[in-house]
Amino acid sequence: MKNGLGAARRRHHALLSQGPTALRPAAPAATEGRRRPRSPVTVGLTATLARLPGPAPGHTPLGLAGATAVSAAAALGGHLAYRQAAGPDRAAAVPRLAPADWVSLGAVEDFPEGKPVRATAGELAVVVVREGDRCHVLAERCAHLSGRLSEGSLVEGCLRCPWHGSTFRLRDGEVVHGPATAPQPVMEARVLSGHLEIRLPAAG
C-alpha cells in the first residue's frame, strides 16, 4: 500500500515540475503539418505565374525609357500638329485657284516699293512686293494658319507673317523661320506694257 502511494506522489511531482505544457493534450499526429486545401483555380493560377519568365536584367529600365520617349514624342507631335498647325499646309489649294494663263493685277505704279500689297487674280488673293523693276508675288494667305501676309513685314529679302512669325523668302517662298513647315506658293510674274501680270508657274 505504501509503495503504491509513493509511486502516485512521484508521478504527481513529476507532472508539476514539467509545468503547464505537460498538462496540455497532445495534438493528434494526423493533423501535424496539415495545410488548408487549395482550390484547383488557385493551384492553376499559381503554377501559371510560376512559369512566367521574369524581366531580363537591364531590360526593364530601357523599356521604361523607351516608352517615356515615345509618349513624349507623341505629345510633342500632337502639340505641333494641332496646337500650332505645323503639319497641315494651308496653302495647298493655291495651285487650283491660281490662273494658268497670264492675268493682269494692275499698273506697276499702283504697287509702292518696299511694302506688301494685297491684290487678287480671280479667286486667288496674292501679296505683291515691288523691288525696283522686279515684283515678287506670293499667295496672300500664310501656309501656316492663313494669316494675311499683306499685313506682314519685310526682313532682309523675306516676308514675315504678322500672326505667328513664319518667314518666307520672297524669291522662292521657302521657309526661313517657322512655325510654318510648307513653303509659301510663289507666282510667276512679269511686267508688260506697264502692267504687272502673274500666272501659276509651269510644272517642273
mmCIF file of C-alpha atoms in Angstrom:
data_model
loop_
_atom_site.group_PDB
_atom_site.id
_atom_site.type_symbol
_atom_site.label_atom_id
_atom_site.label_comp_id
_atom_site.label_asym_id
_atom_site.label_seq_id
_atom_site.Cartn_x
_atom_site.Cartn_y
_atom_site.Cartn_z
ATOM 1 C CA MET A 1 0.000 0.000 0.000
ATOM 2 C CA LYS A 2 2.759 2.407 0.975
ATOM 3 C CA ASN A 3 4.612 1.561 -2.224
ATOM 4 C CA GLY A 4 1.510 2.420 -4.297
ATOM 5 C CA LEU A 5 1.043 5.795 -2.548
ATOM 6 C CA GLY A 6 4.727 6.637 -3.018
ATOM 7 C CA ALA A 7 4.586 5.915 -6.755
ATOM 8 C CA ALA A 8 1.486 8.105 -7.143
ATOM 9 C CA ARG A 9 3.156 11.011 -5.311
ATOM 10 C CA ARG A 10 6.269 10.710 -7.533
ATOM 11 C CA ARG A 11 4.158 10.874 -10.731
ATOM 12 C CA HIS A 12 2.290 13.911 -9.359
ATOM 13 C CA HIS A 13 5.536 15.766 -8.554
ATOM 14 C CA ALA A 14 6.947 14.916 -11.993
ATOM 15 C CA LEU A 15 3.933 16.466 -13.735
ATOM 16 C CA LEU A 16 4.182 19.623 -11.615
ATOM 17 C CA SER A 17 7.902 20.005 -12.376
ATOM 18 C CA GLN A 18 7.232 19.928 -16.165
ATOM 19 C CA GLY A 19 4.895 22.911 -15.988
ATOM 20 C CA PRO A 20 1.652 23.572 -17.866
ATOM 21 C CA THR A 21 2.865 22.015 -21.100
ATOM 22 C CA ALA A 22 2.753 18.588 -19.589
ATOM 23 C CA LEU A 23 -0.930 19.042 -18.802
ATOM 24 C CA ARG A 24 -1.773 20.176 -22.387
ATOM 25 C CA PRO A 25 -3.242 17.369 -24.546
ATOM 26 C CA ALA A 26 -1.033 16.266 -27.396
ATOM 27 C CA ALA A 27 -2.189 17.230 -30.895
ATOM 28 C CA PRO A 28 -3.318 14.308 -32.999
ATOM 29 C CA ALA A 29 -0.494 13.059 -35.188
ATOM 30 C CA ALA A 30 -2.766 13.076 -38.217
ATOM 31 C CA THR A 31 -3.174 16.895 -38.074
ATOM 32 C CA GLU A 32 0.529 17.755 -37.785
ATOM 33 C CA GLY A 33 1.866 19.659 -40.845
ATOM 34 C CA ARG A 34 -1.591 19.691 -42.472
ATOM 35 C CA ARG A 35 -2.460 22.799 -44.571
ATOM 36 C CA ARG A 36 -5.786 24.034 -45.726
ATOM 37 C CA PRO A 37 -6.587 22.544 -49.130
ATOM 38 C CA ARG A 38 -6.315 24.960 -52.069
ATOM 39 C CA SER A 39 -8.886 25.173 -54.816
ATOM 40 C CA PRO A 40 -7.995 23.978 -58.342
ATOM 41 C CA VAL A 41 -8.223 27.604 -59.587
ATOM 42 C CA THR A 42 -5.668 28.777 -57.038
ATOM 43 C CA VAL A 43 -3.341 25.911 -57.875
ATOM 44 C CA GLY A 44 -3.590 26.562 -61.618
ATOM 45 C CA LEU A 45 -3.019 30.319 -61.279
ATOM 46 C CA THR A 46 -0.030 29.791 -59.035
ATOM 47 C CA ALA A 47 1.517 27.332 -61.479
ATOM 48 C CA THR A 48 0.947 29.704 -64.413
ATOM 49 C CA LEU A 49 2.556 32.649 -62.644
ATOM 50 C CA ALA A 50 5.480 30.482 -61.628
ATOM 51 C CA ARG A 51 6.153 29.599 -65.276
ATOM 52 C CA LEU A 52 6.149 33.239 -66.473
ATOM 53 C CA PRO A 53 9.670 34.473 -67.258
ATOM 54 C CA GLY A 54 10.925 37.375 -65.229
ATOM 55 C CA PRO A 55 12.335 40.559 -66.806
ATOM 56 C CA ALA A 56 15.828 40.175 -68.174
ATOM 57 C CA PRO A 57 18.448 42.092 -66.217
ATOM 58 C CA GLY A 58 18.868 45.607 -67.583
ATOM 59 C CA HIS A 59 15.840 45.441 -69.903
ATOM 60 C CA THR A 60 13.235 46.995 -67.649
ATOM 61 C CA PRO A 61 14.837 50.469 -67.320
ATOM 62 C CA LEU A 62 15.440 50.628 -71.069
ATOM 63 C CA GLY A 63 11.891 49.591 -71.799
ATOM 64 C CA LEU A 64 10.569 52.246 -69.460
ATOM 65 C CA ALA A 65 12.817 54.869 -71.024
ATOM 66 C CA GLY A 66 11.656 53.879 -74.491
ATOM 67 C CA ALA A 67 8.007 54.121 -73.516
ATOM 68 C CA THR A 68 8.639 57.525 -71.982
ATOM 69 C CA ALA A 69 10.385 58.752 -75.131
ATOM 70 C CA VAL A 70 7.550 57.538 -77.345
ATOM 71 C CA SER A 71 4.978 59.254 -75.140
ATOM 72 C CA ALA A 72 6.954 62.492 -75.178
ATOM 73 C CA ALA A 73 7.344 62.367 -78.952
ATOM 74 C CA ALA A 74 3.629 61.727 -79.402
ATOM 75 C CA ALA A 75 2.773 64.635 -77.137
ATOM 76 C CA LEU A 76 5.175 66.965 -78.960
ATOM 77 C CA GLY A 77 3.917 65.873 -82.349
ATOM 78 C CA GLY A 78 0.329 66.401 -81.283
ATOM 79 C CA HIS A 79 1.165 69.833 -79.920
ATOM 80 C CA LEU A 80 2.880 70.933 -83.137
ATOM 81 C CA ALA A 81 0.307 69.482 -85.479
ATOM 82 C CA TYR A 82 -2.862 70.587 -83.698
ATOM 83 C CA ARG A 83 -1.966 73.476 -81.407
ATOM 84 C CA GLN A 84 0.369 75.252 -83.846
ATOM 85 C CA ALA A 85 -0.828 73.510 -87.034
ATOM 86 C CA ALA A 86 2.771 72.894 -88.066
ATOM 87 C CA GLY A 87 1.864 69.828 -90.112
ATOM 88 C CA PRO A 88 -1.013 70.900 -92.406
ATOM 89 C CA ASP A 89 -0.294 73.067 -95.478
ATOM 90 C CA ARG A 90 -2.973 75.760 -95.523
ATOM 91 C CA ALA A 91 -1.878 76.919 -98.991
ATOM 92 C CA ALA A 92 -2.465 73.545 -100.643
ATOM 93 C CA ALA A 93 -5.450 74.898 -102.626
ATOM 94 C CA VAL A 94 -3.402 77.637 -104.330
ATOM 95 C CA PRO A 95 -2.492 75.614 -107.466
ATOM 96 C CA ARG A 96 -6.190 75.019 -108.079
ATOM 97 C CA LEU A 97 -7.099 78.713 -107.685
ATOM 98 C CA ALA A 98 -4.118 80.298 -109.431
ATOM 99 C CA PRO A 99 -4.526 81.317 -113.095
ATOM 100 C CA ALA A 100 -2.834 79.049 -115.607
ATOM 101 C CA ASP A 101 -2.532 81.913 -118.135
ATOM 102 C CA TRP A 102 -1.235 85.443 -117.669
ATOM 103 C CA VAL A 103 -3.575 87.716 -115.723
ATOM 104 C CA SER A 104 -3.034 91.425 -115.032
ATOM 105 C CA LEU A 105 -3.004 92.665 -111.443
ATOM 106 C CA GLY A 106 -2.905 96.317 -112.482
ATOM 107 C CA ALA A 107 -0.372 99.001 -113.283
ATOM 108 C CA VAL A 108 3.044 98.529 -111.740
ATOM 109 C CA GLU A 109 2.892 102.073 -110.391
ATOM 110 C CA ASP A 110 -0.058 101.032 -108.214
ATOM 111 C CA PHE A 111 2.291 98.940 -106.089
ATOM 112 C CA PRO A 112 4.617 101.044 -103.899
ATOM 113 C CA GLU A 113 8.173 99.833 -103.442
ATOM 114 C CA GLY A 114 9.200 98.040 -100.262
ATOM 115 C CA LYS A 115 5.670 97.427 -98.992
ATOM 116 C CA PRO A 116 3.486 94.281 -99.138
ATOM 117 C CA VAL A 117 0.270 94.999 -101.017
ATOM 118 C CA ARG A 118 -2.751 92.755 -101.429
ATOM 119 C CA ALA A 119 -4.201 92.043 -104.879
ATOM 120 C CA THR A 120 -6.497 89.457 -106.431
ATOM 121 C CA ALA A 121 -6.329 87.266 -109.508
ATOM 122 C CA GLY A 122 -9.722 85.690 -109.953
ATOM 123 C CA GLU A 123 -10.418 83.698 -106.751
ATOM 124 C CA LEU A 124 -6.821 83.852 -105.564
ATOM 125 C CA ALA A 125 -5.596 86.552 -103.186
ATOM 126 C CA VAL A 126 -1.915 87.404 -103.553
ATOM 127 C CA VAL A 127 0.600 89.724 -101.933
ATOM 128 C CA VAL A 128 2.854 91.853 -104.131
ATOM 129 C CA VAL A 129 6.239 93.160 -103.037
ATOM 130 C CA ARG A 130 7.886 95.525 -105.510
ATOM 131 C CA GLU A 131 11.651 95.980 -105.554
ATOM 132 C CA GLY A 132 12.603 98.434 -108.285
ATOM 133 C CA ASP A 133 11.718 96.886 -111.628
ATOM 134 C CA ARG A 134 11.102 93.486 -110.078
ATOM 135 C CA CYS A 135 7.918 92.307 -108.382
ATOM 136 C CA HIS A 136 7.569 89.294 -106.098
ATOM 137 C CA VAL A 137 4.102 87.777 -105.923
ATOM 138 C CA LEU A 138 3.150 85.154 -103.324
ATOM 139 C CA ALA A 139 -0.117 83.649 -102.161
ATOM 140 C CA GLU A 140 -1.518 86.078 -99.621
ATOM 141 C CA ARG A 141 -2.682 83.572 -97.004
ATOM 142 C CA CYS A 142 0.131 82.112 -94.892
ATOM 143 C CA ALA A 143 0.723 78.381 -95.314
ATOM 144 C CA HIS A 144 0.780 78.030 -91.523
ATOM 145 C CA LEU A 145 -2.570 79.339 -90.261
ATOM 146 C CA SER A 146 -3.785 81.523 -93.151
ATOM 147 C CA GLY A 147 -2.527 84.810 -91.724
ATOM 148 C CA ARG A 148 -2.616 87.833 -94.047
ATOM 149 C CA LEU A 149 0.891 88.267 -95.405
ATOM 150 C CA SER A 150 -0.080 91.651 -96.858
ATOM 151 C CA GLU A 151 -0.120 92.860 -93.242
ATOM 152 C CA GLY A 152 3.304 91.349 -92.549
ATOM 153 C CA SER A 153 6.766 92.890 -92.560
ATOM 154 C CA LEU A 154 9.783 92.698 -94.860
ATOM 155 C CA VAL A 155 13.014 91.378 -93.359
ATOM 156 C CA GLU A 156 16.155 91.007 -95.496
ATOM 157 C CA GLY A 157 14.513 89.729 -98.652
ATOM 158 C CA CYS A 158 11.861 87.783 -96.727
ATOM 159 C CA LEU A 159 8.228 88.320 -95.767
ATOM 160 C CA ARG A 160 7.206 87.642 -92.173
ATOM 161 C CA CYS A 161 3.648 86.690 -91.238
ATOM 162 C CA PRO A 162 2.095 89.042 -88.643
ATOM 163 C CA TRP A 163 0.299 86.232 -86.806
ATOM 164 C CA HIS A 164 2.959 83.756 -85.676
ATOM 165 C CA GLY A 165 6.176 84.961 -87.275
ATOM 166 C CA SER A 166 6.552 82.414 -90.068
ATOM 167 C CA THR A 167 9.062 83.911 -92.509
ATOM 168 C CA PHE A 168 9.261 83.132 -96.228
ATOM 169 C CA ARG A 169 11.883 84.037 -98.808
ATOM 170 C CA LEU A 170 10.429 86.370 -101.446
ATOM 171 C CA ARG A 171 12.151 84.867 -104.473
ATOM 172 C CA ASP A 172 11.045 81.260 -103.952
ATOM 173 C CA GLY A 173 8.721 81.128 -100.928
ATOM 174 C CA GLU A 174 10.992 78.828 -98.928
ATOM 175 C CA VAL A 175 10.556 78.776 -95.150
ATOM 176 C CA VAL A 176 13.306 80.716 -93.400
ATOM 177 C CA HIS A 177 11.708 80.631 -89.964
ATOM 178 C CA GLY A 178 8.781 78.587 -88.608
ATOM 179 C CA PRO A 179 6.368 77.540 -87.257
ATOM 180 C CA ALA A 180 5.337 77.008 -90.895
ATOM 181 C CA THR A 181 6.809 73.869 -92.464
ATOM 182 C CA ALA A 182 5.433 74.181 -96.014
ATOM 183 C CA PRO A 183 6.799 76.792 -98.445
ATOM 184 C CA GLN A 184 4.624 79.719 -99.468
ATOM 185 C CA PRO A 185 3.368 79.396 -103.077
ATOM 186 C CA VAL A 186 5.016 81.873 -105.445
ATOM 187 C CA MET A 187 3.524 83.108 -108.722
ATOM 188 C CA GLU A 188 5.435 83.704 -111.910
ATOM 189 C CA ALA A 189 5.399 87.462 -112.563
ATOM 190 C CA ARG A 190 6.239 89.806 -115.429
ATOM 191 C CA VAL A 191 5.759 93.449 -116.354
ATOM 192 C CA LEU A 192 4.203 94.016 -119.778
ATOM 193 C CA SER A 193 3.319 97.482 -121.080
ATOM 194 C CA GLY A 194 3.482 98.896 -117.568
ATOM 195 C CA HIS A 195 1.175 96.250 -116.102
ATOM 196 C CA LEU A 196 2.028 93.504 -113.639
ATOM 197 C CA GLU A 197 0.907 90.080 -114.791
ATOM 198 C CA ILE A 198 1.066 86.742 -112.994
ATOM 199 C CA ARG A 199 0.348 83.107 -113.623
ATOM 200 C CA LEU A 200 0.877 79.740 -111.977
ATOM 201 C CA PRO A 201 4.475 78.613 -112.535
ATOM 202 C CA ALA A 202 4.866 75.835 -115.057
ATOM 203 C CA ALA A 203 5.364 72.417 -113.518
ATOM 204 C CA GLY A 204 8.990 71.314 -113.302
#
